[in-house]
Amino acid sequence: MEIYSIDEAFLDLTGVYPCQSDPIAYGQRIKQAVFRATGIPVCVGMGPTKTLAKLANFAAKKWPKTHGVLDVSDQLRREKLMRIVPVNEVWGIGPQQLIF
C-alpha cells in the first residue's frame, strides 16, 4: 500500500486482481472492510494507472449508481468515462494545461 495523503492510498493488486472473478465485488469488500475498521465511508476506484484509478474514484464518489466502486480496467469503460468527466477533474491537469 502506498499512502498518498491523509485520506487516500493506492493498492497494487497485481497478482491478486486477476484471481478475482468480479473486481467490483472485490472493491465492495475493500470498501466494507475499511468502513468496519474505521467507521469512515470510502469509495474505491480501480484502473491500470494511478491517474485512471483516481479518475474512477472521482466517478465512484460522484455517481450513485456505482455504489462507491468503479473499475476502469476495461478500455471501453475507460473511454466512456473520459468522454463524460471534465478534463479539469483529471489528476495533474491544472489551469495552465486547460488553456491548450
PDB file of N, CA and C in Angstrom:
ATOM      1  N   MET A   1       0.843  -1.174   0.000  1.00  0.00           N
ATOM      2  CA  MET A   1       0.000   0.000   0.000  1.00  0.00           C
ATOM      3  C   MET A   1       0.886   1.234   0.000  1.00  0.00           C
ATOM      4  N   GLU A   2       0.516   2.190  -0.829  1.00  0.00           N
ATOM      5  CA  GLU A   2       1.202   3.479  -0.870  1.00  0.00           C
ATOM      6  C   GLU A   2       0.243   4.536  -0.325  1.00  0.00           C
ATOM      7  N   ILE A   3       0.586   5.107   0.813  1.00  0.00           N
ATOM      8  CA  ILE A   3      -0.220   6.180   1.380  1.00  0.00           C
ATOM      9  C   ILE A   3       0.057   7.433   0.559  1.00  0.00           C
ATOM     10  N   TYR A   4      -0.988   7.994  -0.026  1.00  0.00           N
ATOM     11  CA  TYR A   4      -0.837   9.182  -0.862  1.00  0.00           C
ATOM     12  C   TYR A   4      -1.101  10.451  -0.062  1.00  0.00           C
ATOM     13  N   SER A   5      -2.103  10.412   0.781  1.00  0.00           N
ATOM     14  CA  SER A   5      -2.439  11.562   1.624  1.00  0.00           C
ATOM     15  C   SER A   5      -3.176  11.050   2.853  1.00  0.00           C
ATOM     16  N   ILE A   6      -3.640  11.961   3.670  1.00  0.00           N
ATOM     17  CA  ILE A   6      -4.317  11.556   4.896  1.00  0.00           C
ATOM     18  C   ILE A   6      -5.568  10.718   4.612  1.00  0.00           C
ATOM     19  N   ASP A   7      -6.162  10.901   3.443  1.00  0.00           N
ATOM     20  CA  ASP A   7      -7.389  10.161   3.145  1.00  0.00           C
ATOM     21  C   ASP A   7      -7.349   9.404   1.815  1.00  0.00           C
ATOM     22  N   GLU A   8      -6.153   9.150   1.307  1.00  0.00           N
ATOM     23  CA  GLU A   8      -6.029   8.416   0.047  1.00  0.00           C
ATOM     24  C   GLU A   8      -4.851   7.459   0.102  1.00  0.00           C
ATOM     25  N   ALA A   9      -5.041   6.317  -0.560  1.00  0.00           N
ATOM     26  CA  ALA A   9      -3.962   5.342  -0.678  1.00  0.00           C
ATOM     27  C   ALA A   9      -4.127   4.596  -2.000  1.00  0.00           C
ATOM     28  N   PHE A  10      -3.026   4.064  -2.482  1.00  0.00           N
ATOM     29  CA  PHE A  10      -3.038   3.237  -3.679  1.00  0.00           C
ATOM     30  C   PHE A  10      -2.668   1.816  -3.279  1.00  0.00           C
ATOM     31  N   LEU A  11      -3.394   0.850  -3.820  1.00  0.00           N
ATOM     32  CA  LEU A  11      -3.065  -0.558  -3.635  1.00  0.00           C
ATOM     33  C   LEU A  11      -2.699  -1.138  -4.990  1.00  0.00           C
ATOM     34  N   ASP A  12      -1.589  -1.851  -5.050  1.00  0.00           N
ATOM     35  CA  ASP A  12      -1.219  -2.555  -6.274  1.00  0.00           C
ATOM     36  C   ASP A  12      -1.818  -3.952  -6.176  1.00  0.00           C
ATOM     37  N   LEU A  13      -2.785  -4.233  -7.011  1.00  0.00           N
ATOM     38  CA  LEU A  13      -3.474  -5.516  -6.968  1.00  0.00           C
ATOM     39  C   LEU A  13      -2.914  -6.517  -7.973  1.00  0.00           C
ATOM     40  N   THR A  14      -1.712  -6.250  -8.471  1.00  0.00           N
ATOM     41  CA  THR A  14      -1.068  -7.187  -9.388  1.00  0.00           C
ATOM     42  C   THR A  14      -0.961  -8.541  -8.697  1.00  0.00           C
ATOM     43  N   GLY A  15      -1.395  -9.570  -9.366  1.00  0.00           N
ATOM     44  CA  GLY A  15      -1.350 -10.903  -8.785  1.00  0.00           C
ATOM     45  C   GLY A  15      -2.625 -11.254  -8.039  1.00  0.00           C
ATOM     46  N   VAL A  16      -3.241 -10.286  -7.411  1.00  0.00           N
ATOM     47  CA  VAL A  16      -4.499 -10.514  -6.700  1.00  0.00           C
ATOM     48  C   VAL A  16      -5.656 -10.268  -7.652  1.00  0.00           C
ATOM     49  N   TYR A  17      -5.557  -9.185  -8.377  1.00  0.00           N
ATOM     50  CA  TYR A  17      -6.639  -8.723  -9.243  1.00  0.00           C
ATOM     51  C   TYR A  17      -7.099  -9.782 -10.243  1.00  0.00           C
ATOM     52  N   PRO A  18      -6.200 -10.457 -10.971  1.00  0.00           N
ATOM     53  CA  PRO A  18      -6.679 -11.456 -11.934  1.00  0.00           C
ATOM     54  C   PRO A  18      -7.376 -12.642 -11.265  1.00  0.00           C
ATOM     55  N   CYS A  19      -7.079 -12.887 -10.002  1.00  0.00           N
ATOM     56  CA  CYS A  19      -7.692 -14.011  -9.288  1.00  0.00           C
ATOM     57  C   CYS A  19      -9.130 -13.709  -8.883  1.00  0.00           C
ATOM     58  N   GLN A  20      -9.491 -12.474  -8.908  1.00  0.00           N
ATOM     59  CA  GLN A  20     -10.844 -12.074  -8.527  1.00  0.00           C
ATOM     60  C   GLN A  20     -11.734 -12.121  -9.766  1.00  0.00           C
ATOM     61  N   SER A  21     -12.753 -12.969  -9.726  1.00  0.00           N
ATOM     62  CA  SER A  21     -13.623 -13.073 -10.896  1.00  0.00           C
ATOM     63  C   SER A  21     -14.512 -11.842 -11.055  1.00  0.00           C
ATOM     64  N   ASP A  22     -14.723 -11.108  -9.962  1.00  0.00           N
ATOM     65  CA  ASP A  22     -15.568  -9.922 -10.013  1.00  0.00           C
ATOM     66  C   ASP A  22     -14.866  -8.767  -9.302  1.00  0.00           C
ATOM     67  N   PRO A  23     -14.148  -7.922 -10.048  1.00  0.00           N
ATOM     68  CA  PRO A  23     -13.410  -6.819  -9.425  1.00  0.00           C
ATOM     69  C   PRO A  23     -14.305  -5.855  -8.643  1.00  0.00           C
ATOM     70  N   ILE A  24     -15.536  -5.656  -9.102  1.00  0.00           N
ATOM     71  CA  ILE A  24     -16.444  -4.751  -8.394  1.00  0.00           C
ATOM     72  C   ILE A  24     -16.779  -5.322  -7.017  1.00  0.00           C
ATOM     73  N   ALA A  25     -17.049  -6.614  -6.951  1.00  0.00           N
ATOM     74  CA  ALA A  25     -17.332  -7.253  -5.656  1.00  0.00           C
ATOM     75  C   ALA A  25     -16.109  -7.163  -4.748  1.00  0.00           C
ATOM     76  N   TYR A  26     -14.928  -7.313  -5.324  1.00  0.00           N
ATOM     77  CA  TYR A  26     -13.694  -7.192  -4.540  1.00  0.00           C
ATOM     78  C   TYR A  26     -13.555  -5.766  -3.996  1.00  0.00           C
ATOM     79  N   GLY A  27     -13.845  -4.780  -4.838  1.00  0.00           N
ATOM     80  CA  GLY A  27     -13.816  -3.385  -4.399  1.00  0.00           C
ATOM     81  C   GLY A  27     -14.827  -3.124  -3.295  1.00  0.00           C
ATOM     82  N   GLN A  28     -16.009  -3.737  -3.400  1.00  0.00           N
ATOM     83  CA  GLN A  28     -17.020  -3.588  -2.348  1.00  0.00           C
ATOM     84  C   GLN A  28     -16.521  -4.184  -1.030  1.00  0.00           C
ATOM     85  N   ARG A  29     -15.821  -5.315  -1.110  1.00  0.00           N
ATOM     86  CA  ARG A  29     -15.270  -5.925   0.119  1.00  0.00           C
ATOM     87  C   ARG A  29     -14.218  -5.018   0.745  1.00  0.00           C
ATOM     88  N   ILE A  30     -13.382  -4.395  -0.074  1.00  0.00           N
ATOM     89  CA  ILE A  30     -12.384  -3.449   0.444  1.00  0.00           C
ATOM     90  C   ILE A  30     -13.095  -2.281   1.117  1.00  0.00           C
ATOM     91  N   LYS A  31     -14.085  -1.756   0.446  1.00  0.00           N
ATOM     92  CA  LYS A  31     -14.859  -0.624   0.967  1.00  0.00           C
ATOM     93  C   LYS A  31     -15.489  -0.970   2.319  1.00  0.00           C
ATOM     94  N   GLN A  32     -16.107  -2.136   2.410  1.00  0.00           N
ATOM     95  CA  GLN A  32     -16.743  -2.575   3.652  1.00  0.00           C
ATOM     96  C   GLN A  32     -15.724  -2.803   4.760  1.00  0.00           C
ATOM     97  N   ALA A  33     -14.572  -3.373   4.418  1.00  0.00           N
ATOM     98  CA  ALA A  33     -13.534  -3.628   5.423  1.00  0.00           C
ATOM     99  C   ALA A  33     -13.012  -2.322   6.014  1.00  0.00           C
ATOM    100  N   VAL A  34     -12.808  -1.326   5.167  1.00  0.00           N
ATOM    101  CA  VAL A  34     -12.347  -0.022   5.659  1.00  0.00           C
ATOM    102  C   VAL A  34     -13.403   0.593   6.573  1.00  0.00           C
ATOM    103  N   PHE A  35     -14.664   0.490   6.173  1.00  0.00           N
ATOM    104  CA  PHE A  35     -15.729   1.066   6.998  1.00  0.00           C
ATOM    105  C   PHE A  35     -15.825   0.353   8.350  1.00  0.00           C
ATOM    106  N   ARG A  36     -15.748  -0.978   8.331  1.00  0.00           N
ATOM    107  CA  ARG A  36     -15.802  -1.736   9.595  1.00  0.00           C
ATOM    108  C   ARG A  36     -14.644  -1.372  10.513  1.00  0.00           C
ATOM    109  N   ALA A  37     -13.467  -1.190   9.934  1.00  0.00           N
ATOM    110  CA  ALA A  37     -12.267  -0.912  10.739  1.00  0.00           C
ATOM    111  C   ALA A  37     -12.207   0.520  11.242  1.00  0.00           C
ATOM    112  N   THR A  38     -12.774   1.454  10.476  1.00  0.00           N
ATOM    113  CA  THR A  38     -12.595   2.870  10.822  1.00  0.00           C
ATOM    114  C   THR A  38     -13.891   3.639  11.055  1.00  0.00           C
ATOM    115  N   GLY A  39     -14.991   3.119  10.528  1.00  0.00           N
ATOM    116  CA  GLY A  39     -16.250   3.855  10.586  1.00  0.00           C
ATOM    117  C   GLY A  39     -16.334   4.957   9.544  1.00  0.00           C
ATOM    118  N   ILE A  40     -15.367   5.007   8.660  1.00  0.00           N
ATOM    119  CA  ILE A  40     -15.307   6.048   7.628  1.00  0.00           C
ATOM    120  C   ILE A  40     -15.757   5.462   6.289  1.00  0.00           C
ATOM    121  N   PRO A  41     -16.771   6.074   5.663  1.00  0.00           N
ATOM    122  CA  PRO A  41     -17.170   5.597   4.337  1.00  0.00           C
ATOM    123  C   PRO A  41     -16.129   6.008   3.293  1.00  0.00           C
ATOM    124  N   VAL A  42     -15.826   5.101   2.394  1.00  0.00           N
ATOM    125  CA  VAL A  42     -14.852   5.377   1.338  1.00  0.00           C
ATOM    126  C   VAL A  42     -15.423   4.942  -0.003  1.00  0.00           C
ATOM    127  N   CYS A  43     -14.778   5.382  -1.055  1.00  0.00           N
ATOM    128  CA  CYS A  43     -15.067   4.916  -2.406  1.00  0.00           C
ATOM    129  C   CYS A  43     -13.810   4.255  -2.944  1.00  0.00           C
ATOM    130  N   VAL A  44     -14.006   3.369  -3.911  1.00  0.00           N
ATOM    131  CA  VAL A  44     -12.890   2.625  -4.492  1.00  0.00           C
ATOM    132  C   VAL A  44     -12.891   2.839  -6.000  1.00  0.00           C
ATOM    133  N   GLY A  45     -11.768   3.302  -6.523  1.00  0.00           N
ATOM    134  CA  GLY A  45     -11.581   3.443  -7.960  1.00  0.00           C
ATOM    135  C   GLY A  45     -10.451   2.535  -8.395  1.00  0.00           C
ATOM    136  N   MET A  46     -10.687   1.737  -9.425  1.00  0.00           N
ATOM    137  CA  MET A  46      -9.675   0.797  -9.914  1.00  0.00           C
ATOM    138  C   MET A  46      -9.347   1.091 -11.368  1.00  0.00           C
ATOM    139  N   GLY A  47      -8.063   1.035 -11.684  1.00  0.00           N
ATOM    140  CA  GLY A  47      -7.626   1.256 -13.047  1.00  0.00           C
ATOM    141  C   GLY A  47      -6.183   0.840 -13.213  1.00  0.00           C
ATOM    142  N   PRO A  48      -5.716   0.760 -14.456  1.00  0.00           N
ATOM    143  CA  PRO A  48      -4.359   0.294 -14.727  1.00  0.00           C
ATOM    144  C   PRO A  48      -3.262   1.287 -14.351  1.00  0.00           C
ATOM    145  N   THR A  49      -3.619   2.540 -14.099  1.00  0.00           N
ATOM    146  CA  THR A  49      -2.636   3.541 -13.669  1.00  0.00           C
ATOM    147  C   THR A  49      -3.213   4.304 -12.478  1.00  0.00           C
ATOM    148  N   LYS A  50      -2.363   5.008 -11.764  1.00  0.00           N
ATOM    149  CA  LYS A  50      -2.841   5.809 -10.634  1.00  0.00           C
ATOM    150  C   LYS A  50      -3.798   6.901 -11.104  1.00  0.00           C
ATOM    151  N   THR A  51      -3.487   7.524 -12.217  1.00  0.00           N
ATOM    152  CA  THR A  51      -4.353   8.582 -12.736  1.00  0.00           C
ATOM    153  C   THR A  51      -5.736   8.032 -13.063  1.00  0.00           C
ATOM    154  N   LEU A  52      -5.791   6.881 -13.717  1.00  0.00           N
ATOM    155  CA  LEU A  52      -7.087   6.293 -14.057  1.00  0.00           C
ATOM    156  C   LEU A  52      -7.819   5.795 -12.813  1.00  0.00           C
ATOM    157  N   ALA A  53      -7.084   5.288 -11.833  1.00  0.00           N
ATOM    158  CA  ALA A  53      -7.714   4.866 -10.576  1.00  0.00           C
ATOM    159  C   ALA A  53      -8.330   6.070  -9.863  1.00  0.00           C
ATOM    160  N   LYS A  54      -7.628   7.197  -9.852  1.00  0.00           N
ATOM    161  CA  LYS A  54      -8.168   8.411  -9.225  1.00  0.00           C
ATOM    162  C   LYS A  54      -9.381   8.927 -10.000  1.00  0.00           C
ATOM    163  N   LEU A  55      -9.352   8.819 -11.310  1.00  0.00           N
ATOM    164  CA  LEU A  55     -10.495   9.222 -12.122  1.00  0.00           C
ATOM    165  C   LEU A  55     -11.697   8.314 -11.829  1.00  0.00           C
ATOM    166  N   ALA A  56     -11.438   7.023 -11.709  1.00  0.00           N
ATOM    167  CA  ALA A  56     -12.506   6.080 -11.357  1.00  0.00           C
ATOM    168  C   ALA A  56     -13.050   6.383  -9.967  1.00  0.00           C
ATOM    169  N   ASN A  57     -12.178   6.745  -9.046  1.00  0.00           N
ATOM    170  CA  ASN A  57     -12.614   7.082  -7.694  1.00  0.00           C
ATOM    171  C   ASN A  57     -13.475   8.349  -7.705  1.00  0.00           C
ATOM    172  N   PHE A  58     -13.081   9.328  -8.501  1.00  0.00           N
ATOM    173  CA  PHE A  58     -13.882  10.547  -8.657  1.00  0.00           C
ATOM    174  C   PHE A  58     -15.299  10.180  -9.099  1.00  0.00           C
ATOM    175  N   ALA A  59     -15.394   9.323 -10.109  1.00  0.00           N
ATOM    176  CA  ALA A  59     -16.702   8.918 -10.627  1.00  0.00           C
ATOM    177  C   ALA A  59     -17.470   8.090  -9.600  1.00  0.00           C
ATOM    178  N   ALA A  60     -16.769   7.232  -8.866  1.00  0.00           N
ATOM    179  CA  ALA A  60     -17.427   6.416  -7.839  1.00  0.00           C
ATOM    180  C   ALA A  60     -18.046   7.290  -6.753  1.00  0.00           C
ATOM    181  N   LYS A  61     -17.396   8.398  -6.438  1.00  0.00           N
ATOM    182  CA  LYS A  61     -17.934   9.335  -5.440  1.00  0.00           C
ATOM    183  C   LYS A  61     -19.112  10.121  -6.007  1.00  0.00           C
ATOM    184  N   LYS A  62     -19.025  10.477  -7.265  1.00  0.00           N
ATOM    185  CA  LYS A  62     -19.968  11.398  -7.897  1.00  0.00           C
ATOM    186  C   LYS A  62     -21.279  10.732  -8.318  1.00  0.00           C
ATOM    187  N   TRP A  63     -21.201   9.482  -8.778  1.00  0.00           N
ATOM    188  CA  TRP A  63     -22.355   8.841  -9.391  1.00  0.00           C
ATOM    189  C   TRP A  63     -22.879   7.697  -8.525  1.00  0.00           C
ATOM    190  N   PRO A  64     -24.057   7.877  -7.930  1.00  0.00           N
ATOM    191  CA  PRO A  64     -24.623   6.880  -7.015  1.00  0.00           C
ATOM    192  C   PRO A  64     -24.769   5.479  -7.616  1.00  0.00           C
ATOM    193  N   LYS A  65     -25.000   5.380  -8.913  1.00  0.00           N
ATOM    194  CA  LYS A  65     -25.217   4.047  -9.496  1.00  0.00           C
ATOM    195  C   LYS A  65     -23.977   3.151  -9.413  1.00  0.00           C
ATOM    196  N   THR A  66     -22.810   3.733  -9.117  1.00  0.00           N
ATOM    197  CA  THR A  66     -21.602   2.913  -8.955  1.00  0.00           C
ATOM    198  C   THR A  66     -21.553   2.252  -7.579  1.00  0.00           C
ATOM    199  N   HIS A  67     -22.386   2.713  -6.657  1.00  0.00           N
ATOM    200  CA  HIS A  67     -22.369   2.228  -5.268  1.00  0.00           C
ATOM    201  C   HIS A  67     -20.992   2.375  -4.639  1.00  0.00           C
ATOM    202  N   GLY A  68     -20.267   3.396  -5.087  1.00  0.00           N
ATOM    203  CA  GLY A  68     -18.979   3.713  -4.479  1.00  0.00           C
ATOM    204  C   GLY A  68     -17.794   2.917  -4.980  1.00  0.00           C
ATOM    205  N   VAL A  69     -17.985   2.134  -6.036  1.00  0.00           N
ATOM    206  CA  VAL A  69     -16.884   1.331  -6.586  1.00  0.00           C
ATOM    207  C   VAL A  69     -16.954   1.379  -8.110  1.00  0.00           C
ATOM    208  N   LEU A  70     -15.823   1.701  -8.732  1.00  0.00           N
ATOM    209  CA  LEU A  70     -15.768   1.714 -10.197  1.00  0.00           C
ATOM    210  C   LEU A  70     -14.427   1.166 -10.661  1.00  0.00           C
ATOM    211  N   ASP A  71     -14.496   0.278 -11.637  1.00  0.00           N
ATOM    212  CA  ASP A  71     -13.303  -0.322 -12.240  1.00  0.00           C
ATOM    213  C   ASP A  71     -13.233   0.125 -13.695  1.00  0.00           C
ATOM    214  N   VAL A  72     -12.135   0.783 -14.066  1.00  0.00           N
ATOM    215  CA  VAL A  72     -11.967   1.225 -15.452  1.00  0.00           C
ATOM    216  C   VAL A  72     -10.812   0.490 -16.132  1.00  0.00           C
ATOM    217  N   SER A  73     -10.627  -0.762 -15.752  1.00  0.00           N
ATOM    218  CA  SER A  73      -9.582  -1.563 -16.400  1.00  0.00           C
ATOM    219  C   SER A  73      -9.933  -1.861 -17.852  1.00  0.00           C
ATOM    220  N   ASP A  74     -11.218  -1.936 -18.140  1.00  0.00           N
ATOM    221  CA  ASP A  74     -11.691  -2.196 -19.492  1.00  0.00           C
ATOM    222  C   ASP A  74     -11.562  -0.933 -20.348  1.00  0.00           C
ATOM    223  N   GLN A  75     -10.986  -1.070 -21.520  1.00  0.00           N
ATOM    224  CA  GLN A  75     -10.735   0.069 -22.414  1.00  0.00           C
ATOM    225  C   GLN A  75     -12.015   0.828 -22.768  1.00  0.00           C
ATOM    226  N   LEU A  76     -13.088   0.121 -23.076  1.00  0.00           N
ATOM    227  CA  LEU A  76     -14.335   0.796 -23.456  1.00  0.00           C
ATOM    228  C   LEU A  76     -14.917   1.593 -22.296  1.00  0.00           C
ATOM    229  N   ARG A  77     -14.867   1.033 -21.097  1.00  0.00           N
ATOM    230  CA  ARG A  77     -15.367   1.754 -19.923  1.00  0.00           C
ATOM    231  C   ARG A  77     -14.519   2.993 -19.663  1.00  0.00           C
ATOM    232  N   ARG A  78     -13.206   2.840 -19.850  1.00  0.00           N
ATOM    233  CA  ARG A  78     -12.273   3.966 -19.670  1.00  0.00           C
ATOM    234  C   ARG A  78     -12.600   5.091 -20.648  1.00  0.00           C
ATOM    235  N   GLU A  79     -12.792   4.734 -21.905  1.00  0.00           N
ATOM    236  CA  GLU A  79     -13.097   5.738 -22.926  1.00  0.00           C
ATOM    237  C   GLU A  79     -14.412   6.446 -22.623  1.00  0.00           C
ATOM    238  N   LYS A  80     -15.412   5.697 -22.195  1.00  0.00           N
ATOM    239  CA  LYS A  80     -16.703   6.303 -21.845  1.00  0.00           C
ATOM    240  C   LYS A  80     -16.533   7.293 -20.695  1.00  0.00           C
ATOM    241  N   LEU A  81     -15.790   6.886 -19.683  1.00  0.00           N
ATOM    242  CA  LEU A  81     -15.561   7.760 -18.532  1.00  0.00           C
ATOM    243  C   LEU A  81     -14.847   9.037 -18.955  1.00  0.00           C
ATOM    244  N   MET A  82     -13.827   8.907 -19.795  1.00  0.00           N
ATOM    245  CA  MET A  82     -13.063  10.082 -20.213  1.00  0.00           C
ATOM    246  C   MET A  82     -13.878  11.034 -21.085  1.00  0.00           C
ATOM    247  N   ARG A  83     -14.912  10.511 -21.753  1.00  0.00           N
ATOM    248  CA  ARG A  83     -15.780  11.387 -22.548  1.00  0.00           C
ATOM    249  C   ARG A  83     -16.710  12.225 -21.674  1.00  0.00           C
ATOM    250  N   ILE A  84     -17.061  11.724 -20.494  1.00  0.00           N
ATOM    251  CA  ILE A  84     -18.059  12.437 -19.694  1.00  0.00           C
ATOM    252  C   ILE A  84     -17.501  13.201 -18.496  1.00  0.00           C
ATOM    253  N   VAL A  85     -16.265  12.923 -18.112  1.00  0.00           N
ATOM    254  CA  VAL A  85     -15.672  13.640 -16.975  1.00  0.00           C
ATOM    255  C   VAL A  85     -14.943  14.876 -17.501  1.00  0.00           C
ATOM    256  N   PRO A  86     -15.196  16.031 -16.904  1.00  0.00           N
ATOM    257  CA  PRO A  86     -14.483  17.244 -17.333  1.00  0.00           C
ATOM    258  C   PRO A  86     -12.965  17.076 -17.179  1.00  0.00           C
ATOM    259  N   VAL A  87     -12.228  17.575 -18.140  1.00  0.00           N
ATOM    260  CA  VAL A  87     -10.773  17.392 -18.144  1.00  0.00           C
ATOM    261  C   VAL A  87     -10.121  17.973 -16.891  1.00  0.00           C
ATOM    262  N   ASN A  88     -10.701  19.014 -16.320  1.00  0.00           N
ATOM    263  CA  ASN A  88     -10.094  19.606 -15.126  1.00  0.00           C
ATOM    264  C   ASN A  88     -10.227  18.705 -13.898  1.00  0.00           C
ATOM    265  N   GLU A  89     -10.986  17.616 -14.003  1.00  0.00           N
ATOM    266  CA  GLU A  89     -11.088  16.661 -12.898  1.00  0.00           C
ATOM    267  C   GLU A  89      -9.995  15.593 -12.963  1.00  0.00           C
ATOM    268  N   VAL A  90      -9.234  15.569 -14.035  1.00  0.00           N
ATOM    269  CA  VAL A  90      -8.159  14.584 -14.175  1.00  0.00           C
ATOM    270  C   VAL A  90      -6.986  15.016 -13.311  1.00  0.00           C
ATOM    271  N   TRP A  91      -6.505  14.086 -12.492  1.00  0.00           N
ATOM    272  CA  TRP A  91      -5.389  14.315 -11.585  1.00  0.00           C
ATOM    273  C   TRP A  91      -4.186  14.832 -12.373  1.00  0.00           C
ATOM    274  N   GLY A  92      -3.643  15.955 -11.963  1.00  0.00           N
ATOM    275  CA  GLY A  92      -2.457  16.508 -12.603  1.00  0.00           C
ATOM    276  C   GLY A  92      -2.757  17.533 -13.686  1.00  0.00           C
ATOM    277  N   ILE A  93      -4.027  17.685 -14.040  1.00  0.00           N
ATOM    278  CA  ILE A  93      -4.396  18.688 -15.039  1.00  0.00           C
ATOM    279  C   ILE A  93      -4.791  19.961 -14.294  1.00  0.00           C
ATOM    280  N   GLY A  94      -4.004  20.972 -14.465  1.00  0.00           N
ATOM    281  CA  GLY A  94      -4.259  22.238 -13.784  1.00  0.00           C
ATOM    282  C   GLY A  94      -4.720  23.306 -14.750  1.00  0.00           C
ATOM    283  N   PRO A  95      -4.923  24.511 -14.246  1.00  0.00           N
ATOM    284  CA  PRO A  95      -5.423  25.611 -15.076  1.00  0.00           C
ATOM    285  C   PRO A  95      -4.549  25.904 -16.296  1.00  0.00           C
ATOM    286  N   GLN A  96      -3.246  25.777 -16.151  1.00  0.00           N
ATOM    287  CA  GLN A  96      -2.363  26.075 -17.286  1.00  0.00           C
ATOM    288  C   GLN A  96      -2.557  25.085 -18.431  1.00  0.00           C
ATOM    289  N   GLN A  97      -2.782  23.806 -18.110  1.00  0.00           N
ATOM    290  CA  GLN A  97      -2.998  22.809 -19.159  1.00  0.00           C
ATOM    291  C   GLN A  97      -4.347  23.006 -19.840  1.00  0.00           C
ATOM    292  N   LEU A  98      -5.315  23.563 -19.124  1.00  0.00           N
ATOM    293  CA  LEU A  98      -6.643  23.766 -19.705  1.00  0.00           C
ATOM    294  C   LEU A  98      -6.637  24.802 -20.820  1.00  0.00           C
ATOM    295  N   ILE A  99      -5.634  25.670 -20.834  1.00  0.00           N
ATOM    296  CA  ILE A  99      -5.522  26.689 -21.874  1.00  0.00           C
ATOM    297  C   ILE A  99      -5.390  26.035 -23.246  1.00  0.00           C
ATOM    298  N   PHE A 100      -4.675  24.920 -23.296  1.00  0.00           N
ATOM    299  CA  PHE A 100      -4.445  24.245 -24.569  1.00  0.00           C
ATOM    300  C   PHE A 100      -5.644  23.425 -24.902  1.00  0.00           C
TER     301      PHE A 100
END
